[in-house]
CSV table of C-alpha atoms in Angstrom, one decimal:
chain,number,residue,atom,x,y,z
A,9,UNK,CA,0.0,0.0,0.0
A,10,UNK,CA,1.1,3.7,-1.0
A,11,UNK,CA,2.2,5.4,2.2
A,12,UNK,CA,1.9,9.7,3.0
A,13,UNK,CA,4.8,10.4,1.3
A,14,UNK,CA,3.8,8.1,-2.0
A,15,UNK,CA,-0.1,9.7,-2.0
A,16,UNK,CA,2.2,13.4,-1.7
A,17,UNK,CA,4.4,13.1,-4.3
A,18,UNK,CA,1.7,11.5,-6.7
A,19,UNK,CA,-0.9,14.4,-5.6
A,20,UNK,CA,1.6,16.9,-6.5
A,21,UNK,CA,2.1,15.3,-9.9
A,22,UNK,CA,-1.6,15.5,-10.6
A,23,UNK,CA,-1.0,19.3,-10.8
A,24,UNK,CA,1.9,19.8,-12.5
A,25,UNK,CA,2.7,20.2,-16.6
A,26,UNK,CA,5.3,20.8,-18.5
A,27,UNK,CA,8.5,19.8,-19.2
A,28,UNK,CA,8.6,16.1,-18.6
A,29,UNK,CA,12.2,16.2,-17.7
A,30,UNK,CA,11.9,19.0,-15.5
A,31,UNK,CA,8.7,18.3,-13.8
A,32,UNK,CA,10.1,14.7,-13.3
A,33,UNK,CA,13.3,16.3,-11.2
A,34,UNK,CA,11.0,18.3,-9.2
A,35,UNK,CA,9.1,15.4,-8.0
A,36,UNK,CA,12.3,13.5,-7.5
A,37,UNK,CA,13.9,16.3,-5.3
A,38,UNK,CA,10.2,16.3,-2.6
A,39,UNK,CA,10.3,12.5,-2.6
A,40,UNK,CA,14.0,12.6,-1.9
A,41,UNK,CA,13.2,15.3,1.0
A,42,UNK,CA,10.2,13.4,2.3
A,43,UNK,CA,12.1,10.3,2.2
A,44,UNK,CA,15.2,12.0,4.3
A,45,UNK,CA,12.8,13.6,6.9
A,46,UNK,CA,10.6,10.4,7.2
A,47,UNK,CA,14.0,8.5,8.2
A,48,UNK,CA,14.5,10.9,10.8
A,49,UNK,CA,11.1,10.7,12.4
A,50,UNK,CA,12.1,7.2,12.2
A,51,UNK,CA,15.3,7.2,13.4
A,52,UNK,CA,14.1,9.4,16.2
A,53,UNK,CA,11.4,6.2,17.5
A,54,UNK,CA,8.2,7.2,15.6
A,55,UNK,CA,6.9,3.9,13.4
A,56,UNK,CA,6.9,4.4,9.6
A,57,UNK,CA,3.9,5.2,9.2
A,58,UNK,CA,3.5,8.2,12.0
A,59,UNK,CA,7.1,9.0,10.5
A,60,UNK,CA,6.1,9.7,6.7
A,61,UNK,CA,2.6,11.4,7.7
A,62,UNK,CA,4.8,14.2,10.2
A,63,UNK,CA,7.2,14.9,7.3
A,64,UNK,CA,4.3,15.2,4.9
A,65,UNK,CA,2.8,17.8,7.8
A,66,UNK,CA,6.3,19.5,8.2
A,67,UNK,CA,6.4,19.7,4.0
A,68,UNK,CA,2.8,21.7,4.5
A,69,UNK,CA,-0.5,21.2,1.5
A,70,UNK,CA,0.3,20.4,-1.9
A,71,UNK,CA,-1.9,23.7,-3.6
A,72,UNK,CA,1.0,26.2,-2.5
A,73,UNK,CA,3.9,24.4,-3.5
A,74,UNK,CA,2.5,23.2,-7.2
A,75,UNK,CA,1.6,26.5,-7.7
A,76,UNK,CA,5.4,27.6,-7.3
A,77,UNK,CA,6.2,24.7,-9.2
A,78,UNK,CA,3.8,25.0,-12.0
A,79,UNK,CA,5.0,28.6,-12.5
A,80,UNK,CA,8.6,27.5,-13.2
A,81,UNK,CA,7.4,24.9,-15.1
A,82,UNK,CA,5.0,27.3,-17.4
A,83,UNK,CA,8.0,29.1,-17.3
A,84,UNK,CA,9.9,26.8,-18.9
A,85,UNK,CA,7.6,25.8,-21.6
A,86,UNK,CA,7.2,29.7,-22.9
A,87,UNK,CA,11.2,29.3,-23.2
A,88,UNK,CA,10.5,26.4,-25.5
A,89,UNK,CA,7.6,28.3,-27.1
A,90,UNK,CA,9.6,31.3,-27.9
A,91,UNK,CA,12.7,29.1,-29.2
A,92,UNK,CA,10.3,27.2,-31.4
A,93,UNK,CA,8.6,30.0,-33.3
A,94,UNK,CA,11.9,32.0,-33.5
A,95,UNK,CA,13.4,28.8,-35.3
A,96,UNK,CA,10.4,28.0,-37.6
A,97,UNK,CA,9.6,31.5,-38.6
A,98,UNK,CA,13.2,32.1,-38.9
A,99,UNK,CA,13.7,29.6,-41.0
A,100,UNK,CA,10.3,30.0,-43.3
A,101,UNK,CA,11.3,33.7,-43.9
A,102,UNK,CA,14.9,32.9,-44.9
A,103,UNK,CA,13.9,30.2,-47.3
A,104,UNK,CA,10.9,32.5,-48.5
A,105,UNK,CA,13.9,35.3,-49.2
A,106,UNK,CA,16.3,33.1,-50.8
A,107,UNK,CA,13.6,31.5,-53.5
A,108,UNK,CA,12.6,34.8,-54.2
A,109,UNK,CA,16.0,36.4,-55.0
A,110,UNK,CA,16.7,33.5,-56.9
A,111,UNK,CA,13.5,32.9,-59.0
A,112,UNK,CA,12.8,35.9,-61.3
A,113,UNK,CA,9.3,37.0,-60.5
A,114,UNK,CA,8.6,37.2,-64.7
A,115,UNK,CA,8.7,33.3,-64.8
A,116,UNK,CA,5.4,33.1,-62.4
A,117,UNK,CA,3.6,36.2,-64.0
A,118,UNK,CA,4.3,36.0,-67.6
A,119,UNK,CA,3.4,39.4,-69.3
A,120,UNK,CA,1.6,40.5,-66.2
A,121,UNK,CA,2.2,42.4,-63.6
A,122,UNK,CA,1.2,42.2,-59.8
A,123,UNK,CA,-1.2,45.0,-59.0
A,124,UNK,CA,-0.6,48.2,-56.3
A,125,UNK,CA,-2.9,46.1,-54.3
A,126,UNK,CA,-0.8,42.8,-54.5
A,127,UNK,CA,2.4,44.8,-54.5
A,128,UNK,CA,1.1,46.4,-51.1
A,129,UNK,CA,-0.2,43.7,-49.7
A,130,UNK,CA,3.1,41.6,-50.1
A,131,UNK,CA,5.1,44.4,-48.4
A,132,UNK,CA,2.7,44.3,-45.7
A,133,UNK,CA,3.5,40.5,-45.6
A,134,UNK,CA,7.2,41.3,-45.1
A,135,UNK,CA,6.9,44.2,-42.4
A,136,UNK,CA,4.7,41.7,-40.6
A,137,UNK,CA,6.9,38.7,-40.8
A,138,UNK,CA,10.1,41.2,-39.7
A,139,UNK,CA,8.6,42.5,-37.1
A,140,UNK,CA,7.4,39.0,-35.5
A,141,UNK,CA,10.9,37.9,-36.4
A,142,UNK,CA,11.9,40.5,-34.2
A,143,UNK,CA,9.1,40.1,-31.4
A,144,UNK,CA,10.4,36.2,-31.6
A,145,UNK,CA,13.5,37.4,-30.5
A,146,UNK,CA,12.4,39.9,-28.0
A,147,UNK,CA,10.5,36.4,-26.6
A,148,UNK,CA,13.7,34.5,-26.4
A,149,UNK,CA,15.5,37.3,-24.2
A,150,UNK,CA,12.6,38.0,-22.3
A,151,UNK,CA,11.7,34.2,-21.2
A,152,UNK,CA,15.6,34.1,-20.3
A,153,UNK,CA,16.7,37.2,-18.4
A,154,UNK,CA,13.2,38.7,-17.8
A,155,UNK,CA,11.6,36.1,-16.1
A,156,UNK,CA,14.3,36.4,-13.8
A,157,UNK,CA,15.0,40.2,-13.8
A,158,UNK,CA,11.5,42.0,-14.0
A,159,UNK,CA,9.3,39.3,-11.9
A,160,UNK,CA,7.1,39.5,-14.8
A,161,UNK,CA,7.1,35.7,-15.2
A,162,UNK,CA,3.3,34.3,-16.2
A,163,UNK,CA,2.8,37.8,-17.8
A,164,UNK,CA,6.0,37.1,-20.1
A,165,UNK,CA,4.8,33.4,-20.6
A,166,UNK,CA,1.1,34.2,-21.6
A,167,UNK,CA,2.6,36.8,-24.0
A,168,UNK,CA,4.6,34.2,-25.3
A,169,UNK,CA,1.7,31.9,-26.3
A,170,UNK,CA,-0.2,35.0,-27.5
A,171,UNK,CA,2.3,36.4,-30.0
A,172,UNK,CA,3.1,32.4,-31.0
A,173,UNK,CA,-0.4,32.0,-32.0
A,174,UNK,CA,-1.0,35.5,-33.6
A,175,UNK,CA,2.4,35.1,-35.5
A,176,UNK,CA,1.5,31.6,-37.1
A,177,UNK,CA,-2.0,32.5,-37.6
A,178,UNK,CA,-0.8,35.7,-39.9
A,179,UNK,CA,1.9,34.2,-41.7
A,180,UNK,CA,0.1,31.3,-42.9
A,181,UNK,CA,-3.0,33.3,-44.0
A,182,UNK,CA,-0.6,36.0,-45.9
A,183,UNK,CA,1.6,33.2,-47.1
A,184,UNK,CA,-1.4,31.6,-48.6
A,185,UNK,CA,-3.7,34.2,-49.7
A,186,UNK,CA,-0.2,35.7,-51.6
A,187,UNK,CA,0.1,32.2,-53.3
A,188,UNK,CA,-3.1,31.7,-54.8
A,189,UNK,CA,-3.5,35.2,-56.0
A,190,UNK,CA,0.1,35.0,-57.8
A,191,UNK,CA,-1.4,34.0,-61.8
A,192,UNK,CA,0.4,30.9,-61.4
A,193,UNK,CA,-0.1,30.4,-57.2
A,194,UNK,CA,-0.3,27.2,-55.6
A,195,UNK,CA,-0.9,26.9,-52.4
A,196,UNK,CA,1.3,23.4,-52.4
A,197,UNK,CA,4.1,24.8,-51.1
A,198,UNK,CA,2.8,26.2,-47.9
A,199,UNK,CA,1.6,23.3,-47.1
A,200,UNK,CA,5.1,21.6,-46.6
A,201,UNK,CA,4.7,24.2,-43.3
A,202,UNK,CA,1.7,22.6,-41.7
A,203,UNK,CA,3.6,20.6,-39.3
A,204,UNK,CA,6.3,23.3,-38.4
A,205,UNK,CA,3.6,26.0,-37.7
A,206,UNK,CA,1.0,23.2,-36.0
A,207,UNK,CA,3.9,22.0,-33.5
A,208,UNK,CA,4.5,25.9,-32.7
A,209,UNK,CA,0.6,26.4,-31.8
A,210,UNK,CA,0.6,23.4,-29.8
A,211,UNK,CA,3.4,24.3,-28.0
A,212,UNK,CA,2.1,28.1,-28.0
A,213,UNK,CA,-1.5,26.0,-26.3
A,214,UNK,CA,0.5,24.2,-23.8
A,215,UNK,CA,2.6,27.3,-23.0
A,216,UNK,CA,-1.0,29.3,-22.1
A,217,UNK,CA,-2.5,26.0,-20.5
A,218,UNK,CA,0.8,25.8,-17.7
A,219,UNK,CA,0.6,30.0,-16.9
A,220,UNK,CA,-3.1,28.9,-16.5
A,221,UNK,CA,-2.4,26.4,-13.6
A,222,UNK,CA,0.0,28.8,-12.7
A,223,UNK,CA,-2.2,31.3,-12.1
């Protein structure tokens, strides 16, 4: 049969998420300590059982310290978050760039020419994508030294999630909508990106979902 410190250690797991790795460490270290101060009690005459259920009472309620934990552990997860999207967008803009340096614009529109509307519209695109490039990075620093520095720690991690989603969500519908209105657009190619941008929403979810615990 479980014992106190067992039915501890497995209520505080019920409460945590994120990082497997992480999370898993934290709930190593309280076993290890409930473990140390139940040998005490036990060294000191109490039985086992009287032993594990005072170093449960000397550890105090679960709610208080998962909260602490969840918010290093949402934390943690925005860090992911903001590397992820920084990577992917980084990545999709650079390739984006490169193919269109490289491909003469002539060879998708023929004798045409892109309209002051389609013309705008793209540089809108690139503004947009620059400036989340930018924001990505801004993340990155921000889940580093300003969850440490500014205290700022679930606001930093919901805006994480936020700008994630909001980033992904725009690019795709630009990058798409910039495709099929090209005379020869497909919107073939952008699909290639459904499983970069999906994995940096679900991470961006999971991000929002661990400040929520948090909270």
């Amino acid at each position: 049969m479980a014992g106190a410190v067992d039915d501890y250690v497995w209520a505080l797991a019920g409460r945590l998420r994120g990082p497997g790795r992480l999370r898993d460490g934290m709930l190593t270290e309280v076993r290890e300590a409930l473990t140390d101060a139940a040998d005490a009690y036990r060294d000191a005459g109490l039985t086992p059982l009287e032993a594990e259920r005072r170093a449960v009472a000397d550890f105090g309620p679960v709610r208080p310290l998962a909260r602490e934990f969840q918010e290093v552990l949402a934390a943690a997860r925005g860090r992911r978050t903001a590397w992820l999207l920084l990577a992917v967008l980084g990545i999709h803009y650079g390739l984006s760039e490169l193919i269109g340096r490289m491909t003469d614009w002539q060879a998708d529109w023929g004798s045409a020419e892109p309209s002051a509307l389609y013309l705008g519209f793209a540089r809108c695109t690139d503004l947009f994508v620059q400036a989340a490039l930018a924001a990505a990075i801004a993340a990155v620093a921000a889940m580093g030294w300003g969850t440490r520095r500014l205290g700022l720690r679930l606001t930093l991690v919901r805006a994480t999630a936020a700008l994630s989603t909001l980033t992904v969500l725009g690019a795709v519908a630009a990058g798409t909508l910039l495709t099929l209105f090209a005379p020869t657009g497909s919107a073939a190619g952008e699909l290639l990106w459904i499983a970069p941008f999906a994995a940096v929403l679900v991470s961006a979810w999971r991000t929002w979902y661990a400040a929520r615990l948090a909270a």
